[in-house]
Structure formats: structure tokens, C-alpha cells
Coordinates of C-alpha atoms (C1' of nucleotides) in Angstrom, one line a residue:
Chain A
X1 CA -28.2 -15.2 0.9
X2 CA -30.8 -12.8 -0.2
X3 CA -30.2 -9.3 -1.2
X4 CA -26.6 -9.2 -0.7
X5 CA -24.6 -6.2 0.0
X6 CA -22.9 -5.6 -3.2
X7 CA -19.8 -4.1 -3.1
X8 CA -17.8 -3.1 -5.8
X9 CA -14.7 -4.2 -6.9
X10 CA -13.4 -1.5 -8.5
X11 CA -10.0 -0.9 -8.4
X12 CA -10.2 2.1 -7.4
X13 CA -10.9 2.7 -4.4
X14 CA -14.1 3.5 -4.1
X15 CA -15.0 5.0 -1.0
X16 CA -12.9 7.8 -0.7
X17 CA -15.6 9.8 0.8
X18 CA -17.0 10.7 4.0
X19 CA -15.3 12.2 6.8
X20 CA -16.4 12.1 10.3
X21 CA -14.6 8.9 10.9
X22 CA -11.5 10.3 12.3
X23 CA -10.5 9.4 15.8
X24 CA -10.4 12.1 18.3
X25 CA -7.0 13.3 19.2
X26 CA -7.1 11.8 22.7
X27 CA -8.1 8.4 21.8
X28 CA -6.1 7.6 18.7
X29 CA -5.5 4.1 19.6
X30 CA -8.6 3.1 21.4
X31 CA -11.6 3.4 19.2
X32 CA -13.9 1.4 21.5
X33 CA -15.1 2.8 24.7
X34 CA -14.3 1.0 28.0
X35 CA -17.9 0.0 28.1
X36 CA -17.9 -1.6 24.7
X37 CA -14.6 -3.3 25.5
X38 CA -16.1 -4.7 28.7
X39 CA -19.2 -6.0 26.9
X40 CA -17.0 -7.7 24.3
X41 CA -14.6 -9.1 27.0
X42 CA -17.3 -11.2 28.6
X43 CA -17.7 -13.0 25.3
X44 CA -14.0 -13.7 24.9
X45 CA -11.3 -15.8 26.3
X46 CA -7.7 -14.8 27.0
X47 CA -5.1 -16.4 24.9
X48 CA -1.3 -16.3 25.2
X49 CA 1.4 -16.7 22.6
X50 CA 5.1 -17.0 23.0
X51 CA 7.6 -15.0 21.0
X52 CA 7.7 -16.3 17.5
X53 CA 4.5 -18.2 17.7
X54 CA 2.1 -18.2 14.8
X55 CA -1.3 -17.1 15.8
X56 CA -3.0 -18.1 12.6
X57 CA -2.1 -18.5 9.0
X58 CA -3.5 -17.2 5.8
X59 CA -6.2 -19.6 4.6
X60 CA -7.1 -20.9 8.1
X61 CA -10.8 -21.0 8.9
X62 CA -11.5 -17.6 10.4
X63 CA -13.6 -18.3 13.4
X64 CA -12.3 -15.6 15.8
X65 CA -11.2 -12.1 16.0
X66 CA -8.5 -11.0 18.4
X67 CA -7.9 -7.9 20.4
X68 CA -4.3 -7.4 21.3
X69 CA -3.8 -6.9 25.0
X70 CA 0.0 -6.8 25.4
X71 CA 3.0 -7.5 23.1
X72 CA 3.5 -7.0 19.5
X73 CA 2.1 -8.9 16.6
X74 CA 3.0 -8.8 12.9
X75 CA 0.7 -9.6 10.0
X76 CA 2.3 -10.8 6.8
X77 CA 1.7 -12.6 3.7
X78 CA 3.8 -14.8 1.5
X79 CA 5.6 -13.1 -1.4
X80 CA 7.3 -14.7 -4.4
X81 CA 10.7 -16.1 -4.0
X82 CA 10.1 -17.3 -0.4
X83 CA 10.0 -13.8 0.9
X84 CA 7.5 -12.4 3.3
X85 CA 5.6 -9.1 3.0
X86 CA 4.9 -7.5 6.3
X87 CA 1.4 -5.9 6.1
X88 CA 1.4 -4.3 9.5
X89 CA 2.7 -4.3 13.0
X90 CA 0.0 -4.5 15.6
X91 CA 0.2 -2.9 19.0
X92 CA -1.9 -3.1 22.2
X93 CA -5.6 -2.5 21.6
X94 CA -5.4 -3.3 17.9
X95 CA -8.0 -5.7 16.6
X96 CA -7.0 -8.3 14.1
X97 CA -8.4 -11.3 12.3
X98 CA -9.6 -9.9 9.0
X99 CA -11.0 -12.5 6.8
X100 CA -12.7 -13.0 3.4
X101 CA -14.8 -15.9 2.5
X102 CA -14.4 -17.3 6.0
X103 CA -10.7 -17.6 5.7
X104 CA -8.0 -15.4 7.2
X105 CA -6.5 -13.2 4.6
X106 CA -3.0 -13.2 6.0
X107 CA -0.9 -14.7 8.7
X108 CA 0.0 -13.3 12.1
X109 CA 2.9 -14.0 14.3
X110 CA 3.8 -12.9 17.8
X111 CA 6.9 -10.7 17.7
X112 CA 7.1 -10.7 21.5
X113 CA 5.2 -12.6 24.1
X114 CA 1.6 -11.8 23.6
X115 CA -1.7 -11.8 25.4
X116 CA -4.9 -11.2 23.6
X117 CA -8.6 -11.6 23.8
X118 CA -10.0 -14.1 21.5
X119 CA -13.6 -13.3 20.3
X120 CA -15.6 -15.8 18.3
X121 CA -16.8 -14.2 15.1
X122 CA -20.3 -15.4 15.8
X123 CA -20.4 -13.6 19.1
X124 CA -19.1 -10.4 17.6
X125 CA -21.5 -10.6 14.8
X126 CA -24.6 -11.0 17.0
X127 CA -23.4 -8.2 19.1
X128 CA -22.9 -5.9 16.2
X129 CA -26.4 -6.6 15.0
X130 CA -27.8 -4.8 18.0
X131 CA -25.1 -2.3 18.7
X132 CA -25.0 0.6 16.3
X133 CA -22.5 2.5 18.4
X134 CA -20.1 -0.4 18.2
X135 CA -20.6 -0.6 14.5
X136 CA -19.8 3.0 14.1
X137 CA -16.6 2.6 16.0
X138 CA -15.6 -0.3 13.9
X139 CA -16.2 1.9 10.9
X140 CA -13.8 4.4 12.4
X141 CA -11.3 1.7 12.8
X142 CA -11.7 0.7 9.2
X143 CA -11.1 4.3 8.1
X144 CA -8.0 4.4 10.2
X145 CA -6.8 1.1 8.7
X146 CA -7.4 2.5 5.2
X147 CA -5.3 5.5 6.0
X148 CA -2.5 3.4 7.4
X149 CA -2.6 1.0 4.4
X150 CA -2.3 4.0 2.0
X151 CA 0.5 5.4 4.0
X152 CA 2.3 2.1 3.8
X153 CA 1.8 2.2 0.0
X154 CA 3.2 5.7 -0.1
X155 CA 6.2 4.6 1.9
X156 CA 6.8 1.7 -0.4
X157 CA 6.6 4.0 -3.4
X158 CA 9.7 5.9 -2.3
X159 CA 12.7 5.2 -4.4
X160 CA 15.5 5.6 -1.8
X161 CA 16.1 3.0 0.9
X162 CA 17.1 5.7 3.4
X163 CA 13.9 7.5 2.8
X164 CA 11.8 4.4 3.4
X165 CA 13.7 3.8 6.5
X166 CA 13.2 7.3 7.8
X167 CA 9.5 7.2 7.0
X168 CA 9.3 3.9 8.9
X169 CA 11.0 5.5 12.0
X170 CA 8.6 8.4 11.7
X171 CA 5.7 6.0 11.7
X172 CA 6.8 4.3 14.8
X173 CA 7.5 7.5 16.5
X174 CA 4.0 8.7 15.8
X175 CA 2.6 5.5 17.0
X176 CA 4.4 5.8 20.2
X177 CA 3.3 9.4 20.7
X178 CA -0.3 8.3 20.0
X179 CA 0.1 5.7 22.7
X180 CA 1.1 8.4 25.1
X181 CA 4.6 7.2 25.6
X182 CA 7.6 9.4 25.8
X183 CA 9.0 9.9 22.4
X184 CA 12.5 11.0 22.9
X185 CA 13.6 7.6 21.9
X186 CA 11.9 5.4 19.4
X187 CA 11.4 1.8 20.4
X188 CA 11.5 -0.8 17.6
X189 CA 10.5 -4.1 19.0
X190 CA 10.9 -6.0 15.7
X191 CA 14.2 -7.1 14.2
X192 CA 16.0 -5.8 11.1
X193 CA 14.5 -8.4 8.8
X194 CA 10.9 -7.5 9.8
X195 CA 11.7 -3.9 9.1
X196 CA 13.1 -4.9 5.7
X197 CA 9.9 -6.8 4.9
X198 CA 7.8 -3.9 5.8
X199 CA 9.8 -1.3 3.9
X200 CA 10.4 -3.5 0.9
X201 CA 14.2 -3.5 1.2
X202 CA 16.7 -6.2 2.2
X203 CA 18.0 -6.9 5.6
X204 CA 21.4 -5.7 4.5
X205 CA 20.0 -2.4 3.2
X206 CA 18.2 -1.8 6.4
X207 CA 21.4 -2.1 8.3
X208 CA 23.3 0.1 5.9
X209 CA 20.5 2.6 6.0
X210 CA 20.8 2.9 9.8
X211 CA 24.5 3.4 9.4
X212 CA 24.0 6.1 6.8
X213 CA 21.6 8.0 9.0
X214 CA 23.9 7.6 11.9
X215 CA 26.9 8.9 9.9
X216 CA 25.0 11.8 8.7
X217 CA 24.2 12.7 12.2
X218 CA 20.5 12.3 11.8
X219 CA 19.9 9.5 14.3
X220 CA 21.7 7.8 17.1
X221 CA 21.2 4.1 17.6
X222 CA 21.4 3.1 21.2
X223 CA 21.0 -0.6 20.6
X224 CA 19.1 -2.9 18.3
X225 CA 15.8 -1.7 19.5
X226 CA 16.3 1.9 20.4
X227 CA 16.9 4.9 18.1
X228 CA 16.8 8.6 18.7
X229 CA 16.4 11.3 16.2
X230 CA 19.1 13.9 16.9
X231 CA 18.8 16.1 13.8
X232 CA 15.1 16.8 13.4
X233 CA 15.3 19.1 10.4
X234 CA 17.7 16.8 8.6
X235 CA 15.3 14.0 9.3
X236 CA 12.3 15.9 8.0
X237 CA 14.3 16.8 4.9
X238 CA 14.5 13.1 4.2
X239 CA 10.9 12.2 5.0
X240 CA 9.8 15.2 3.1
X241 CA 7.5 15.9 6.0
X242 CA 7.2 19.3 7.5
X243 CA 5.3 19.1 10.7
X244 CA 2.2 17.1 9.9
X245 CA -0.3 17.2 12.7
X246 CA -1.9 14.0 14.0
X247 CA -5.3 13.1 12.7
X248 CA -8.1 14.6 14.7
X249 CA -11.8 14.5 15.0
X250 CA -13.6 17.3 13.5
X251 CA -17.2 16.4 13.6
X252 CA -18.8 14.0 15.9
X253 CA -21.2 12.9 13.3
X254 CA -23.5 10.7 15.1
X255 CA -26.1 10.8 17.8
Chain B
X1 CA -29.7 3.0 13.8
X2 CA -31.3 -0.2 14.4
X3 CA -30.5 -3.6 13.3
X4 CA -27.1 -3.4 11.9
X5 CA -25.4 -5.9 9.8
X6 CA -22.5 -7.9 10.5
X7 CA -19.2 -6.5 10.0
X8 CA -16.0 -7.6 11.0
X9 CA -13.1 -6.8 13.0
X10 CA -10.5 -4.4 12.9
X11 CA -7.0 -4.2 12.5
X12 CA -3.7 -3.2 11.9
X13 CA -3.2 -1.4 13.0
X14 CA -6.5 -2.3 13.8
X15 CA -9.4 -3.8 12.1
X16 CA -8.4 -6.9 10.4
X17 CA -11.3 -8.9 11.4
X18 CA -14.7 -10.0 10.4
X19 CA -15.7 -11.1 7.2
X20 CA -18.9 -10.8 5.3
X21 CA -17.9 -7.7 3.6
X22 CA -17.0 -9.3 0.5
X23 CA -18.6 -8.4 -2.7
X24 CA -21.0 -10.8 -4.3
X25 CA -19.7 -12.2 -7.5
X26 CA -22.4 -10.7 -9.6
X27 CA -22.4 -7.1 -8.6
X28 CA -18.8 -6.5 -7.9
X29 CA -18.9 -2.8 -8.7
X30 CA -22.1 -1.6 -7.2
X31 CA -22.2 -1.4 -3.5
X32 CA -25.3 0.5 -3.3
X33 CA -28.7 -0.8 -4.4
X34 CA -30.5 1.0 -7.1
X35 CA -32.8 2.2 -4.4
X36 CA -30.2 3.7 -2.3
X37 CA -28.6 5.2 -5.3
X38 CA -31.8 6.9 -6.3
X39 CA -32.4 8.3 -2.8
X40 CA -28.9 9.7 -2.8
X41 CA -29.3 11.0 -6.4
X42 CA -32.1 13.4 -5.4
X43 CA -29.7 15.1 -3.1
X44 CA -27.0 15.5 -5.6
X45 CA -26.1 17.4 -8.7
X46 CA -24.4 16.2 -11.8
X47 CA -21.0 17.7 -12.5
X48 CA -18.8 17.3 -15.5
X49 CA -15.1 17.6 -15.9
X50 CA -12.9 17.7 -19.0
X51 CA -10.0 15.4 -19.5
X52 CA -7.1 16.6 -17.3
X53 CA -9.3 18.8 -15.1
X54 CA -8.6 18.8 -11.4
X55 CA -11.7 17.9 -9.4
X56 CA -10.3 18.9 -6.1
X57 CA -7.0 19.2 -4.4
X58 CA -5.5 17.8 -1.2
X59 CA -6.2 20.3 1.5
X60 CA -9.3 21.8 -0.1
X61 CA -12.3 22.1 2.2
X62 CA -14.2 18.8 1.8
X63 CA -17.8 19.7 1.4
X64 CA -18.9 17.1 -1.0
X65 CA -18.5 13.5 -2.0
X66 CA -18.6 12.2 -5.6
X67 CA -20.0 9.2 -7.2
X68 CA -18.3 8.6 -10.5
X69 CA -20.8 8.1 -13.3
X70 CA -18.6 7.9 -16.4
X71 CA -15.0 8.3 -17.2
X72 CA -11.9 7.6 -15.3
X73 CA -10.5 9.5 -12.3
X74 CA -7.2 9.3 -10.6
X75 CA -6.4 10.1 -7.0
X76 CA -2.9 11.1 -6.2
X77 CA -0.8 12.9 -3.6
X78 CA 2.4 14.9 -3.8
X79 CA 5.6 13.1 -3.3
X80 CA 9.0 14.5 -2.6
X81 CA 11.0 15.7 -5.5
X82 CA 8.0 17.0 -7.4
X83 CA 6.8 13.6 -8.1
X84 CA 3.2 12.4 -7.8
X85 CA 2.1 9.2 -6.1
X86 CA -1.0 7.7 -7.7
X87 CA -3.2 6.3 -4.9
X88 CA -5.8 4.7 -7.1
X89 CA -7.7 4.8 -10.4
X90 CA -11.4 5.3 -10.0
X91 CA -14.0 3.8 -12.4
X92 CA -17.7 4.1 -12.8
X93 CA -19.7 3.7 -9.6
X94 CA -16.7 4.4 -7.4
X95 CA -17.3 6.9 -4.6
X96 CA -14.6 9.4 -3.8
X97 CA -13.9 12.4 -1.7
X98 CA -12.3 10.9 1.4
X99 CA -11.4 13.6 3.9
X100 CA -10.0 14.0 7.3
X101 CA -10.4 17.1 9.5
X102 CA -12.7 18.5 6.9
X103 CA -10.1 18.6 4.2
X104 CA -9.6 16.3 1.3
X105 CA -6.7 13.9 1.9
X106 CA -5.6 13.8 -1.7
X107 CA -6.2 15.3 -5.1
X108 CA -8.2 13.9 -7.9
X109 CA -8.0 14.6 -11.6
X110 CA -10.1 13.5 -14.5
X111 CA -8.2 11.1 -16.7
X112 CA -10.8 11.3 -19.4
X113 CA -14.0 13.3 -19.7
X114 CA -15.9 12.6 -16.6
X115 CA -19.5 12.9 -15.3
X116 CA -20.2 12.4 -11.6
X117 CA -22.8 13.0 -9.0
X118 CA -21.8 15.5 -6.4
X119 CA -23.3 14.9 -3.0
X120 CA -22.9 17.4 -0.2
X121 CA -21.3 15.8 2.8
X122 CA -24.0 17.2 5.1
X123 CA -26.7 15.5 3.1
X124 CA -24.9 12.2 3.1
X125 CA -24.3 12.5 6.8
X126 CA -27.9 13.1 7.7
X127 CA -29.0 10.3 5.4
X128 CA -26.5 7.9 7.0
X129 CA -27.8 8.7 10.4
X130 CA -31.1 7.1 9.6
X131 CA -30.2 4.5 7.1
X132 CA -28.5 1.5 8.6
X133 CA -28.6 -0.4 5.3
X134 CA -26.7 2.3 3.6
X135 CA -24.2 2.5 6.4
X136 CA -23.6 -1.2 6.1
X137 CA -23.0 -0.9 2.4
X138 CA -20.5 1.8 3.0
X139 CA -18.8 -0.4 5.5
X140 CA -18.5 -3.0 2.7
X141 CA -16.9 -0.4 0.5
X142 CA -14.5 0.5 3.1
X143 CA -13.4 -3.1 3.5
X144 CA -13.0 -3.4 -0.2
X145 CA -10.9 -0.3 -0.2
X146 CA -8.8 -1.7 2.5
X147 CA -8.1 -4.8 0.5
X148 CA -7.3 -2.8 -2.5
X149 CA -4.9 -0.5 -0.6
X150 CA -3.1 -3.5 0.8
X151 CA -2.9 -5.1 -2.6
X152 CA -1.3 -1.9 -3.8
X153 CA 1.2 -2.0 -1.0
X154 CA 2.0 -5.6 -1.9
X155 CA 2.5 -4.6 -5.5
X156 CA 4.8 -1.8 -4.5
X157 CA 6.8 -4.1 -2.3
X158 CA 7.9 -6.2 -5.3
X159 CA 11.5 -5.7 -6.3
X160 CA 11.3 -6.1 -10.1
X161 CA 9.8 -3.5 -12.3
X162 CA 8.5 -6.2 -14.7
X163 CA 6.7 -7.9 -11.8
X164 CA 5.1 -4.7 -10.7
X165 CA 4.0 -4.0 -14.2
X166 CA 2.5 -7.5 -14.6
X167 CA 0.7 -7.2 -11.3
X168 CA -0.7 -3.9 -12.5
X169 CA -2.0 -5.5 -15.7
X170 CA -3.5 -8.3 -13.7
X171 CA -5.2 -5.8 -11.6
X172 CA -6.8 -4.0 -14.5
X173 CA -7.8 -7.3 -16.1
X174 CA -9.6 -8.3 -13.0
X175 CA -11.3 -4.9 -12.7
X176 CA -12.5 -5.3 -16.2
X177 CA -13.8 -8.8 -15.6
X178 CA -15.6 -7.5 -12.5
X179 CA -17.2 -4.8 -14.6
X180 CA -18.5 -7.6 -16.8
X181 CA -16.5 -6.5 -19.8
X182 CA -14.8 -8.8 -22.2
X183 CA -11.4 -9.5 -21.0
X184 CA -9.5 -10.8 -24.0
X185 CA -7.8 -7.5 -24.2
X186 CA -6.9 -5.2 -21.3
X187 CA -7.9 -1.6 -21.6
X188 CA -5.5 0.9 -20.0
X189 CA -7.1 4.3 -20.1
X190 CA -4.2 6.1 -18.4
X191 CA -0.9 7.0 -19.9
X192 CA 2.5 5.6 -19.1
X193 CA 3.5 8.1 -16.5
X194 CA 0.3 7.4 -14.5
X195 CA 1.2 3.7 -14.6
X196 CA 4.7 4.7 -13.4
X197 CA 3.3 6.7 -10.6
X198 CA 1.0 3.9 -9.5
X199 CA 3.7 1.2 -9.7
X200 CA 6.4 3.3 -8.2
X201 CA 8.7 3.1 -11.2
X202 CA 9.7 5.7 -13.8
X203 CA 8.1 6.4 -17.0
X204 CA 11.0 5.0 -18.9
X205 CA 11.0 1.8 -16.9
X206 CA 7.3 1.3 -17.7
X207 CA 8.0 1.6 -21.4
X208 CA 10.9 -0.8 -21.1
X209 CA 8.9 -3.2 -19.0
X210 CA 6.2 -3.4 -21.7
X211 CA 8.9 -4.1 -24.2
X212 CA 10.4 -6.8 -22.1
X213 CA 7.1 -8.5 -21.7
X214 CA 6.5 -8.3 -25.4
X215 CA 9.9 -9.7 -26.3
X216 CA 9.4 -12.6 -24.0
X217 CA 6.2 -13.3 -25.7
X218 CA 4.0 -12.7 -22.6
X219 CA 1.9 -9.9 -23.9
X220 CA 1.1 -8.2 -27.1
X221 CA 0.6 -4.4 -27.2
X222 CA -2.0 -3.4 -29.7
X223 CA -1.7 0.3 -29.1
X224 CA -1.0 2.7 -26.2
X225 CA -4.1 1.6 -24.4
X226 CA -4.7 -2.0 -25.3
X227 CA -2.7 -5.0 -24.2
X228 CA -3.4 -8.7 -24.5
X229 CA -1.9 -11.4 -22.5
X230 CA -0.8 -14.1 -24.9
X231 CA 1.2 -16.4 -22.6
X232 CA -0.9 -16.9 -19.5
X233 CA 1.3 -19.3 -17.7
X234 CA 4.4 -17.2 -18.4
X235 CA 2.4 -14.2 -17.1
X236 CA 1.4 -16.0 -13.9
X237 CA 4.9 -17.1 -13.3
X238 CA 5.8 -13.4 -13.1
X239 CA 2.9 -12.3 -10.9
X240 CA 3.4 -15.3 -8.7
X241 CA -0.3 -15.9 -8.9
X242 CA -1.7 -19.2 -9.7
X243 CA -5.4 -18.8 -10.5
X244 CA -6.8 -16.7 -7.6
X245 CA -10.5 -16.6 -7.6
X246 CA -12.3 -13.3 -7.4
X247 CA -13.6 -12.3 -4.0
X248 CA -17.1 -13.5 -3.3
X249 CA -19.7 -13.0 -0.7
X250 CA -19.9 -15.9 1.7
X251 CA -22.4 -14.8 4.2
X252 CA -25.2 -12.5 3.4
X253 CA -25.3 -11.1 6.8
X254 CA -28.3 -9.0 6.7
X255 CA -31.9 -10.0 6.0
Chain C
dG1 C1' 28.2 -19.5 31.9
dC2 C1' 29.0 -21.6 27.6
dA3 C1' 27.7 -23.3 23.3
dA4 C1' 24.7 -22.9 19.8
dA5 C1' 21.5 -20.3 17.5
dA6 C1' 19.7 -16.1 16.0
dG7 C1' 20.3 -11.6 14.5
dT8 C1' 23.5 -7.9 12.7
dT9 C1' 27.1 -5.6 10.4
dT10 C1' 30.1 -5.2 6.7
dG11 C1' 32.5 -6.4 2.3
dA12 C1' 32.8 -7.2 -2.7
dT13 C1' 30.4 -7.7 -6.9
dC14 C1' 26.9 -7.0 -10.1
dA15 C1' 22.5 -5.9 -12.3
dG16 C1' 18.4 -3.4 -12.7
dG17 C1' 16.6 1.0 -12.8
dA18 C1' 17.1 6.0 -12.3
dT19 C1' 18.5 9.9 -14.8
dC20 C1' 19.4 12.8 -18.5
dA21 C1' 18.6 13.4 -23.1
dA22 C1' 17.0 13.1 -27.7
dA23 C1' 14.3 11.2 -31.4
dG24 C1' 9.8 9.1 -32.8
dA25 C1' 4.7 8.7 -32.4
dT26 C1' 0.1 10.4 -31.5
dT27 C1' -3.3 13.5 -30.5
dC28 C1' -4.9 18.1 -30.1
dT29 C1' -6.2 22.7 -32.0
dG30 C1' -7.0 26.2 -34.8
Chain D
dC1 C1' -4.6 19.5 -42.2
dA2 C1' -0.5 21.3 -40.6
dG3 C1' 2.0 22.6 -36.7
dA4 C1' 2.2 22.3 -31.9
dA5 C1' 1.9 20.0 -27.8
dT6 C1' 2.0 15.6 -25.6
dC7 C1' 3.2 11.1 -25.0
dT8 C1' 6.4 7.2 -25.8
dT9 C1' 10.3 4.8 -27.1
dT10 C1' 15.1 4.2 -27.0
dG11 C1' 20.0 5.3 -25.8
dA12 C1' 24.0 5.9 -22.7
dT13 C1' 25.7 6.3 -18.3
dC14 C1' 25.8 6.0 -13.4
dC15 C1' 24.5 4.6 -8.9
dT16 C1' 21.8 2.3 -5.5
dG17 C1' 20.6 -1.5 -3.5
dA18 C1' 20.3 -6.8 -4.4
dT19 C1' 23.1 -10.8 -3.7
dC20 C1' 26.2 -13.9 -1.8
dA21 C1' 29.1 -14.5 1.8
dA22 C1' 31.9 -14.0 5.9
dA23 C1' 32.9 -12.0 10.4
dC24 C1' 30.7 -10.2 14.6
dT25 C1' 27.4 -9.7 18.3
dT26 C1' 23.6 -10.7 21.1
dT27 C1' 20.3 -13.9 22.8
dT28 C1' 18.8 -18.4 24.2
dG29 C1' 18.8 -22.9 26.0
dC30 C1' 21.2 -26.3 28.7

DNA sequence: GCAAAAGTTTGATCAGGATCAAAGATTCTG
DNA sequence: CAGAATCTTTGATCCTGATCAAACTTTTGC
């Protein structure tokens, strides 16, 4: 340990600066190039998890990072009163395995059957040392995460359960669009209690929230995992969102 | 860009990996070395803001980044129903000015009289292109921000107003410790409504929350801006936090 | 294909906060 | 320093969502 990096701990968020780190419209979800992906792939092994299986737990020694290939994963942490707080839902191409002090900072569980690439931290680290391009892309991912985390906080700061729910649906709709999938119907792979733990409301409130939106003619629930927004303007009145364009790259920045 | 450091992975939605980006115990609040700071300083100008002054607003053209020198700044964004959502409080040495698509993503206001360095984005960008060290440190800051944003989300996911308030106090206490200031008394430079907007509860609820904690003998409120925790274990029972050590650097990573 | 398990809806009750409102403190400002 | 503007406390009322619990429904495992 020599001159260490030094970060700050401010509370405040510190870096709220910079800018060029915004994904280009076309590649919202894939921040790495195919090339980079391939180079990393040779250093990794494929791992599979069954639905419900725990991939790692908070506090476990963090010796590897994962790149989700297929399926859905949820990251969560323990909250008081035996509850769980869902930090995020991870989709294909997401990287996960964040750690601090060599230990994972939260737990992850496969929500569906999952396949992922498991990349030893040591390998990634040595690769990063020589690959500035890769490092830059990881920086982009960090910025993206930061934006997402703040959006999550914003969602949680809403007072009404229905608003939180609507914002949650909106989030998933946008994710789906970013993935290039048809968006006429929103696919929610997780169950009601996961939604509750993400939105900070109870299971029962989630259910009632869906009913309320249905009764008001805002959404139509096909089945447990499929919802369609039938009254767009009513929906936007609830989320408070006018149109809101997807993030886009403005300035290439590097090279 | 040559030898780069050793970041970590991405997550959640994307980067949730890697590790070494954890502040070293000693210099929690200063991510940049004095050297780097000096090099950036020559490219910046000093700006001053009076208490209550708006530094920039969401949507303004983002042509500069700021490094807070003295005073307290708050970042916020507009929420439905004319409310404001406080994203963070910024203290000395924090960088701010995050943007996307060339526009600031939120607004900032001086909570007290403020002095800051104003650094044109173009200058920073060109500097970053040649300075891997600096880039690494900025990466550290991003990781830190991400942790903070997630902590904020966690706080907001709590059901009880008193719990949120206690977690908020805990946060400020830790910040103060990180800054190397005596921590027997917590200094809260913002007013009650700012606290409410950060914790997602109303002004009135903040006030009642302080009273509740006082009545229960957990805290003692000296005045508007000074609180002391008098019953530590009772306090920790509320926040759900046992001891919780401050983040620390595990692996130097780079030369 | 049928039980058992898991997940979901719905009900009834209750408490914690939101809201609206007014009175008390503090801190500006001229 | 007095009056104004701001911030904070406290009150009264109402409503949303938490809780506890029971009836349904869908999925899973044999």
C-alpha cells in the first residue's frame, strides 16, 4: 500500500461531474465491445444457477465478478425486521460482484434459471491494468449505475404506493425498450414480493396497487408477469413524467 | 492512457464488481492528491455563492464542473406536486456538476455561503485524456458515489420516519468523523425541510421525529443545528446498525 | 395429475404520517 | 434594535398503507 487513491467519503456525492460517460443510444445495455467481451470470456468460466439459487452472499470473500448471460438476478441486502431490500434487478449483459474490502457488499439470487460468466477478480484486474479502453467502458458503467441508483432513490422518495408502482413499471418498460424488445407489454419476471422489496412497499400494497391501476383503466394485467399500459397519459400523470428521452451519448470523449 | 489501475466490475444494472476503490481510512474526503488538485486548480477560477443562491439548474448547459472549497451545497431535483427531492448534501472537497447529454442532471443550491473552484469541462476532459492517475481517482469517486446513492435508497426504503431520521443522523455523524472533526455532537447545517426532502418525510414529521428521539432519551438537541446522541445502544437499535466500520482501502492497486 | 408448496388477492383493523393550519422561535435587514 | 421574513414546533383530522389473517390461484414435485 503506497500512495493510495484516496477517496472521499463525503456524503455527498462527490463526483457529480463530468459528462461524456453516457452510453450511446444504440448500445444502452452493452457497454463493452464484442471484442472486449471476447477477451474477457477466455479468462472466465460459465456457471449456471437454478431459479432461487443464491449466487453469493453479502460478506462472502469476493474473488470473482460475473457477467450475466441469460436469466434474471436480483441483488439485495438485509434490512431490519427480517425484511430484504432489493438493490437492483440484473438483466443479460449486466456485470455484478461489487465488493469493498474484498467482501461482496450485497447478496445475489437467481430469479430465474441463470447462466453467467464467472471472471476471477485477479484476471480482470490484470487485464484492466493494460486496457485503458476497457477501463473507460467500466467507468461508463459506473456512471450508469449511479444514475440508476439515484433513480431508485427518487422512486423510493415518492409518497404514494401507486406512484412508486407506476414508476417501477416505467423503469421496466424502458429497460425492455433499451434491450430492443417489443414494448407493447411489460414483462415482469420477478414476483410481487420482489417488487415490494424494490419499491419499499408491502406485498399486499403491491397487489392493491395493481388493482387500483387496473380499475382506473391505466393498465391491464394479462397474468402475473405481463402488464400493458392502456392509458398512457393517465400513466404519465401518475409518474409525473412527460416524455423523457433515453440517455444518449453526446460527446465521444476519448481517443 | 497507459497503465491503469484496478477497478472493479459493474453492475446493476451493471457494475457491481471489483473492489479496490475504497477510500483509505486516513483521507476519506480527498480523492485527489494535492498534486492533482494543483494541476486542476490552474485551469479553474474561484467562484462564490451566497447562502440560498442557485449554482445551476437541471437542464442548464453543463459547461463546468465544480470542486467545493468551503460551505455546504445541496443537489436536488424537482418532484411531483411541487416538492423537491434532495439527492445529496455536498461538503468541502466534493466534486459536482454531473451531466448527461451536455445538460446538468440536477440543480444545486448553496446552503451556506460557498466558495468553489469552477473547472471548465473541456479543460478537465483534455486533462483526463492524458492523466491515468487522475482518471483512476475519479473512478474511485464514482464508486464512492454509487455506495452513497445506494445507502440513500436503503434509507428511503425504511418504513418508519424515526428510523429514517436516525439513519440520517448516523450518516452525518460518519461524515463528520471522516472529515476528522470531533464527533461528540453532530452538526446539521441544513434546515428541517432539507432533511425532510432527503429522508422522504415531511417537515412536520422531521420535527416530530426529533422530539420522539429526544423524549425517548436517545438524542439531545442543543439547537437547530446541533444534536448529540446520548443513548448509543438505543440509537443503534433504531438504525439496525451494530458497529459498522468505516470503509477502508484494502488493496492499493496502483504503484 | 394431484397434493403440496408457493405466490396472490382480498378483507378488516389500526397506526403512523400527510395535510392543513396556527402559534412560537430565530435570524435577517434596514 | 425593531419589524419582517423565515424556520420550527405543535395541534387536529383524515387517509393511506402496514399488519394480521384467510381464501384463492398457480406452480412444482412426485
